Tab-separated table of C-alpha atoms in Angstrom:
chain	number	residue	atom	x	y	z
A	252	MET	CA	71.039	78.213	-16.695
A	253	ARG	CA	71.106	81.683	-18.210
A	254	ARG	CA	67.296	81.710	-18.067
A	255	ILE	CA	67.189	81.118	-14.301
A	256	ILE	CA	69.769	83.827	-13.681
A	257	ALA	CA	67.833	86.262	-15.891
A	258	ILE	CA	64.589	85.553	-14.003
A	259	ILE	CA	66.239	86.044	-10.621
A	260	ALA	CA	67.806	89.267	-11.882
A	261	ALA	CA	64.478	90.579	-13.122
A	262	LEU	CA	62.818	89.986	-9.749
A	263	ALA	CA	65.787	91.280	-7.794
A	264	LEU	CA	65.840	94.553	-9.663
A	265	ILE	CA	62.684	95.539	-7.786
A	266	PHE	CA	64.659	95.942	-4.573
A	267	THR	CA	67.982	97.566	-5.567
A	268	LEU	CA	68.811	101.024	-4.158
A	269	GLY	CA	71.393	103.806	-4.813
A	270	GLY	CA	72.070	107.425	-5.875
A	271	CYS	CA	73.586	109.532	-8.701
A	272	LYS	CA	73.586	113.183	-9.807
A	273	ASN	CA	74.344	115.529	-12.682
A	274	VAL	CA	74.267	113.181	-15.638
A	275	PRO	CA	72.926	113.779	-19.159
A	276	LYS	CA	69.421	112.807	-20.231
A	277	ASN	CA	68.898	109.159	-21.029
A	278	TYR	CA	66.391	108.647	-23.867
A	279	VAL	CA	64.727	105.229	-24.028
A	280	ASN	CA	62.283	103.427	-26.337
A	281	PRO	CA	60.755	100.680	-24.176
A	282	PRO	CA	58.116	98.124	-25.226
A	283	PHE	CA	54.724	99.883	-25.373
A	284	PHE	CA	51.390	98.498	-26.544
A	285	THR	CA	47.789	99.682	-26.937
A	286	VAL	CA	44.512	97.757	-26.975
A	287	ARG	CA	41.065	99.308	-27.441
A	288	ASP	CA	37.428	98.283	-27.180
A	289	GLU	CA	35.629	100.286	-29.845
A	290	ALA	CA	32.209	99.388	-28.431
A	291	THR	CA	32.836	100.629	-24.888
A	292	GLY	CA	35.511	103.236	-25.549
A	293	GLY	CA	37.843	101.413	-23.183
A	294	VAL	CA	41.588	101.574	-23.739
A	295	VAL	CA	44.538	99.965	-21.990
A	296	TYR	CA	48.061	101.231	-22.598
A	297	MET	CA	50.710	98.689	-21.633
A	298	LEU	CA	54.273	99.724	-20.846
A	299	GLY	CA	57.036	97.183	-20.356
A	300	SER	CA	59.147	98.360	-17.447
A	301	MET	CA	62.635	97.925	-16.088
A	302	HIS	CA	62.582	97.939	-12.311
A	303	VAL	CA	65.936	99.752	-12.315
A	304	GLY	CA	67.193	102.599	-14.429
A	305	LEU	CA	69.466	105.563	-14.936
A	306	PRO	CA	68.948	109.159	-13.802
A	307	ASN	CA	67.281	111.691	-16.110
A	308	THR	CA	65.572	109.017	-18.179
A	309	VAL	CA	63.211	110.450	-20.802
A	310	TYR	CA	60.379	108.355	-22.246
A	311	PRO	CA	58.705	108.967	-25.632
A	312	ASP	CA	55.962	111.621	-25.739
A	313	GLU	CA	53.413	108.934	-26.628
A	314	ILE	CA	53.931	107.321	-23.232
A	315	TYR	CA	53.480	110.547	-21.272
A	316	SER	CA	50.380	111.416	-23.327
A	317	ALA	CA	48.861	107.995	-22.689
A	318	LEU	CA	49.484	108.374	-18.970
A	319	ASP	CA	47.754	111.766	-18.962
A	320	GLU	CA	44.723	110.245	-20.694
A	321	CYS	CA	44.131	107.513	-18.111
A	322	GLU	CA	42.320	107.649	-14.791
A	323	THR	CA	44.006	104.532	-13.406
A	324	VAL	CA	47.566	103.223	-13.303
A	325	ALA	CA	47.828	99.451	-12.840
A	326	CYS	CA	51.176	98.097	-11.630
A	327	GLU	CA	52.572	94.840	-10.299
A	328	ILE	CA	53.032	96.376	-6.851
A	329	ASP	CA	53.237	99.947	-5.599
A	330	LEU	CA	57.001	100.163	-5.138
A	331	ILE	CA	56.734	103.557	-3.464
A	332	GLU	CA	54.587	102.072	-0.697
A	333	LEU	CA	56.591	98.857	-0.558
A	334	GLU	CA	59.240	100.263	1.779
A	335	ASN	CA	56.590	100.512	4.509
A	336	LYS	CA	56.036	96.748	4.274
A	337	ARG	CA	59.636	95.545	3.925
A	338	ASP	CA	59.545	93.361	7.029
A	339	GLU	CA	56.372	91.604	5.873
A	340	VAL	CA	57.913	90.876	2.483
A	341	ASN	CA	61.173	89.557	3.915
A	342	GLU	CA	59.252	87.280	6.282
A	343	ALA	CA	58.210	85.178	3.293
A	344	MET	CA	61.852	84.368	2.554
A	345	LYS	CA	62.996	83.276	6.021
A	346	VAL	CA	64.311	79.821	6.825
A	347	PHE	CA	61.715	78.079	8.964
A	348	GLU	CA	62.379	74.336	8.851
A	349	CYS	CA	65.889	74.696	10.261
A	350	GLY	CA	67.783	77.282	12.228
A	351	SER	CA	69.868	78.992	9.551
A	352	ALA	CA	70.915	79.181	5.926
A	353	ALA	CA	74.096	77.339	6.889
A	354	GLU	CA	72.030	74.338	8.001
A	355	PHE	CA	69.710	74.709	5.009
A	356	MET	CA	72.588	74.699	2.476
A	357	GLY	CA	74.758	72.120	4.196
A	358	ASP	CA	78.131	71.439	2.567
A	359	ASP	CA	77.589	74.154	-0.061
A	360	TYR	CA	77.368	76.967	2.489
A	361	ALA	CA	81.081	77.705	2.985
A	362	GLU	CA	81.820	78.094	-0.728
A	363	ILE	CA	78.758	80.289	-1.316
A	364	LYS	CA	79.497	82.478	1.713
A	365	ARG	CA	83.089	82.982	0.523
A	366	TYR	CA	81.853	84.060	-2.937
A	367	PHE	CA	79.533	86.641	-1.380
A	368	THR	CA	82.129	87.945	1.075
A	369	GLU	CA	84.711	88.414	-1.684
A	370	ARG	CA	82.221	90.677	-3.465
A	371	GLY	CA	81.491	92.805	-0.439
A	372	ILE	CA	78.125	91.242	0.391
A	373	LYS	CA	77.572	90.788	4.125
A	374	THR	CA	76.016	87.440	4.960
A	375	ASP	CA	75.138	87.840	8.652
A	376	ASN	CA	71.553	88.925	7.964
A	377	LEU	CA	71.253	86.589	4.984
A	378	ASN	CA	71.831	83.633	7.266
A	379	ARG	CA	68.148	83.887	8.256
A	380	TYR	CA	66.938	83.454	4.681
A	381	VAL	CA	66.489	80.699	2.117
A	382	PRO	CA	68.887	80.382	-0.864
A	383	ALA	CA	66.434	82.179	-3.178
A	384	MET	CA	66.961	85.330	-1.093
A	385	TRP	CA	70.715	84.929	-1.488
A	386	SER	CA	70.268	84.694	-5.261
A	387	ILE	CA	68.164	87.855	-5.290
A	388	THR	CA	70.718	89.686	-3.132
A	389	LEU	CA	73.523	88.727	-5.513
A	390	SER	CA	71.518	90.057	-8.446
A	391	GLN	CA	70.839	93.279	-6.539
A	392	LYS	CA	74.556	93.786	-5.990
A	393	SER	CA	75.408	93.092	-9.633
A	394	ALA	CA	72.736	95.590	-10.761
A	395	ILE	CA	74.211	98.266	-8.502
A	396	ASP	CA	77.712	97.526	-9.774
A	397	ALA	CA	76.383	97.761	-13.341
A	398	GLY	CA	75.311	101.332	-12.549
A	399	TYR	CA	71.531	100.960	-12.142
A	400	GLU	CA	69.206	102.042	-9.344
A	401	THR	CA	65.591	101.274	-8.502
A	402	LYS	CA	64.752	104.874	-7.724
A	403	TYR	CA	65.101	105.502	-11.471
A	404	GLY	CA	63.140	102.391	-12.472
A	405	THR	CA	60.185	102.724	-14.826
A	406	ASP	CA	57.650	101.705	-12.189
A	407	ARG	CA	58.750	104.384	-9.739
A	408	GLU	CA	58.886	107.038	-12.453
A	409	ILE	CA	55.336	106.290	-13.608
A	410	LEU	CA	53.953	105.884	-10.087
A	411	THR	CA	55.502	109.173	-8.981
A	412	ILE	CA	53.849	111.039	-11.851
A	413	ALA	CA	50.551	109.231	-11.255
A	414	LYS	CA	50.489	110.109	-7.565
A	415	GLU	CA	51.361	113.738	-8.284
A	416	LYS	CA	48.394	113.917	-10.660
A	417	GLY	CA	46.012	112.165	-8.286
A	418	LYS	CA	45.447	109.060	-10.383
A	419	LYS	CA	44.082	105.842	-8.929
A	420	ILE	CA	46.740	103.180	-8.309
A	421	PHE	CA	45.715	99.546	-8.737
A	422	GLU	CA	48.096	96.806	-7.586
A	423	LEU	CA	47.821	93.664	-9.689
A	424	GLU	CA	49.530	91.558	-7.021
A	425	THR	CA	51.613	91.798	-3.854
A	426	ALA	CA	55.329	91.594	-3.186
A	427	GLU	CA	54.630	88.754	-0.770
A	428	GLU	CA	53.079	86.768	-3.624
A	429	GLN	CA	56.134	87.381	-5.806
A	430	TYR	CA	58.576	86.336	-3.111
A	431	LYS	CA	56.615	83.227	-2.167
A	432	ILE	CA	57.045	81.963	-5.723
A	433	ASN	CA	60.781	81.831	-5.030
A	434	ALA	CA	60.551	80.691	-1.412
A	435	GLY	CA	58.225	77.885	-2.488
A	436	GLN	CA	60.882	76.154	-4.573
A	437	SER	CA	62.342	72.950	-3.206
A	438	ARG	CA	65.496	73.145	-1.129
A	439	GLU	CA	67.478	71.297	-3.796
A	440	PHE	CA	66.330	73.541	-6.635
A	441	GLN	CA	67.063	76.725	-4.673
A	442	ILE	CA	70.584	75.553	-3.903
A	443	PHE	CA	71.099	74.469	-7.515
A	444	SER	CA	69.996	77.912	-8.761
A	445	LEU	CA	72.235	79.727	-6.282
A	446	LYS	CA	75.254	77.551	-7.092
A	447	SER	CA	74.633	78.200	-10.782
A	448	SER	CA	74.702	81.955	-10.113
A	449	VAL	CA	77.948	81.882	-8.150
A	450	SER	CA	79.547	79.694	-10.818
A	451	VAL	CA	79.222	82.581	-13.288
A	452	PRO	CA	82.087	85.123	-13.280
A	453	TYR	CA	80.852	88.237	-11.484
A	454	GLU	CA	81.802	90.429	-14.438
A	455	GLN	CA	79.427	88.333	-16.544
A	456	LEU	CA	76.561	88.996	-14.112
A	457	ILE	CA	77.236	92.717	-14.467
A	458	ALA	CA	77.318	92.357	-18.253
A	459	GLN	CA	73.967	90.526	-18.190
A	460	ASN	CA	72.383	93.460	-16.358
A	461	LYS	CA	73.711	95.844	-18.993
A	462	THR	CA	72.510	93.611	-21.827
A	463	LEU	CA	69.035	93.378	-20.304
A	464	TYR	CA	68.845	97.154	-19.942
A	465	LEU	CA	70.052	97.663	-23.514
A	466	ALA	CA	67.436	95.238	-24.841
A	467	TRP	CA	64.682	97.028	-22.932
A	468	SER	CA	65.752	100.597	-23.716
A	469	THR	CA	65.989	99.901	-27.460
A	470	ASN	CA	62.815	97.771	-27.620
A	471	ASN	CA	64.875	94.825	-28.859
A	472	SER	CA	62.280	92.062	-28.582
A	473	PHE	CA	64.608	89.447	-30.072
A	474	LEU	CA	67.253	90.068	-27.414
A	475	ILE	CA	64.679	90.056	-24.601
A	476	GLU	CA	63.236	86.746	-25.808
A	477	THR	CA	66.731	85.289	-26.181
A	478	MET	CA	67.589	86.130	-22.577
A	479	LEU	CA	64.350	84.549	-21.379
A	480	SER	CA	64.765	81.359	-23.399
A	481	GLY	CA	68.515	80.806	-23.186
A	482	GLY	CA	70.108	77.976	-21.251
A	483	ARG	CA	69.040	74.464	-20.304
A	484	VAL	CA	67.943	73.064	-16.967
A	485	PRO	CA	69.170	69.557	-16.048
A	486	ASP	CA	66.551	66.836	-16.448
A	487	GLU	CA	66.301	66.281	-12.693
A	488	TYR	CA	65.021	69.852	-12.242
A	489	ALA	CA	63.087	70.237	-15.496
A	490	GLU	CA	59.647	69.503	-14.047
A	491	GLU	CA	60.087	71.807	-11.063
A	492	TYR	CA	61.520	74.549	-13.239
A	493	ALA	CA	58.518	74.295	-15.567
A	494	ARG	CA	56.214	74.825	-12.564
A	495	TYR	CA	58.345	77.734	-11.381
A	496	PHE	CA	58.369	79.368	-14.814
A	497	ALA	CA	54.587	79.017	-15.072
A	498	ALA	CA	54.122	80.563	-11.633
A	499	MET	CA	56.547	83.405	-12.321
A	500	TYR	CA	55.232	84.214	-15.791
A	501	ALA	CA	52.246	82.462	-17.413
A	502	ASN	CA	49.990	82.436	-14.345
A	503	ARG	CA	50.725	86.045	-13.456
A	504	GLN	CA	50.382	87.169	-17.060
A	505	LYS	CA	46.975	85.548	-17.346
A	506	LYS	CA	45.856	87.455	-14.259
A	507	MET	CA	47.226	90.725	-15.668
A	508	ALA	CA	45.463	90.142	-18.981
A	509	GLU	CA	42.181	89.348	-17.237
A	510	TYR	CA	42.359	92.695	-15.479
A	511	ALA	CA	43.022	94.472	-18.783
A	512	VAL	CA	40.123	92.724	-20.535
A	513	LYS	CA	37.750	93.571	-17.692
A	514	ALA	CA	38.809	97.223	-17.859
A	515	LEU	CA	38.234	97.281	-21.617
A	516	LYS	CA	34.763	95.778	-21.313
A	517	ASN	CA	33.906	98.335	-18.625
A	518	GLY	CA	34.994	101.214	-20.848
A	519	GLU	CA	37.858	102.214	-18.552
A	520	LYS	CA	41.076	103.980	-19.511
A	521	VAL	CA	44.013	102.292	-17.838
A	522	PHE	CA	47.784	102.696	-18.029
A	523	MET	CA	49.401	99.359	-17.146
A	524	VAL	CA	53.084	99.197	-16.237
A	525	VAL	CA	54.592	95.755	-15.557
A	526	GLY	CA	57.973	94.161	-16.168
A	527	ALA	CA	58.908	94.016	-19.845
A	528	ALA	CA	59.415	90.250	-19.672
A	529	HIS	CA	55.665	89.785	-19.172
A	530	TYR	CA	55.113	90.828	-22.791
A	531	PHE	CA	57.610	88.283	-24.130
A	532	ALA	CA	57.552	85.172	-21.909
A	533	ALA	CA	55.046	82.922	-23.701
A	534	PRO	CA	52.170	82.754	-23.202
A	535	ASP	CA	52.495	86.482	-22.555
A	536	ILE	CA	49.982	89.182	-21.638
A	537	LEU	CA	49.355	90.027	-25.281
A	538	ASP	CA	48.604	86.385	-26.110
A	539	PHE	CA	45.928	86.204	-23.418
A	540	ILE	CA	44.378	89.528	-24.445
A	541	GLU	CA	44.249	88.454	-28.082
A	542	GLU	CA	42.644	85.147	-27.045
A	543	ALA	CA	39.854	87.288	-25.565
A	544	GLY	CA	39.198	88.724	-29.031
A	545	TYR	CA	41.159	91.954	-28.931
A	546	SER	CA	43.939	93.238	-31.192
A	547	THR	CA	47.057	94.749	-29.674
A	548	GLU	CA	49.191	97.390	-31.333
A	549	ALA	CA	52.859	98.036	-30.575
A	550	LEU	CA	54.252	101.553	-30.729
A	551	ASP	CA	56.178	101.916	-33.992
A	552	TYR	CA	59.199	103.926	-32.898
A	553	GLU	CA	60.551	104.316	-36.428
A	554	ASN	CA	57.426	106.153	-37.531
A	555	ALA	CA	56.459	107.756	-34.226
A	556	ALA	CA	56.079	111.509	-34.166
């Protein structure tokens, strides 16, 4: 079940908000890859992001230099513009087939509502949404309580710099598409996933956020892969979970890789920033790019200038 919770947390981190001031610089070494087309001169730099972060985060010089070199920044979605479309995004997660989440969840509703209320999460507005939205909201709250904020996330940092420098922003997908992956799960699987989340001690959810951030900020690929692969789904949900995992990762990663390959063949210089998990959840972006005949190179932090 750890895998499902980690996936929900990764998606939820896109939408967490907060504020903090006067803290020391936070140096990070995130996953960073380069692929080139020697024939066309095309190059794609690929940064693995965390959608939340800490204030005063400083990235390696190689990342800033790569960003300066590129004309285009490709991202999952433009998080800076997302706030203008919040209602459209939330619409994808509403309960339609019955009147409320209470009806949707049935006998499980009271226990789940009590868990949320005890942790200071108001459920009045949530009662319009499917269980997947409840899971995302819980992950948002645990990320905040772990000390992280989306306004310091990698995506926002890179997009802010890109917009200041007048670079072209290319969205690889939409937030609606991401949310529909979750809303499209069966009622039973959504409730199972939510019940699994609330069965975990809240302190453990906070610890998972901190572990995920540590893995990302130290480029610990083993730890990232462990968090993605850990846990077991009961047999009754195995087939649906496999479809969900493919939709959340493999299918999206193939699309991201296709964009990168097209840019390379066209001789473009692109800086791609997408969630770090997309470089580790097999088959990942790098796998698809290498299948197209290219070689990818990871930044060697030990020998970096």
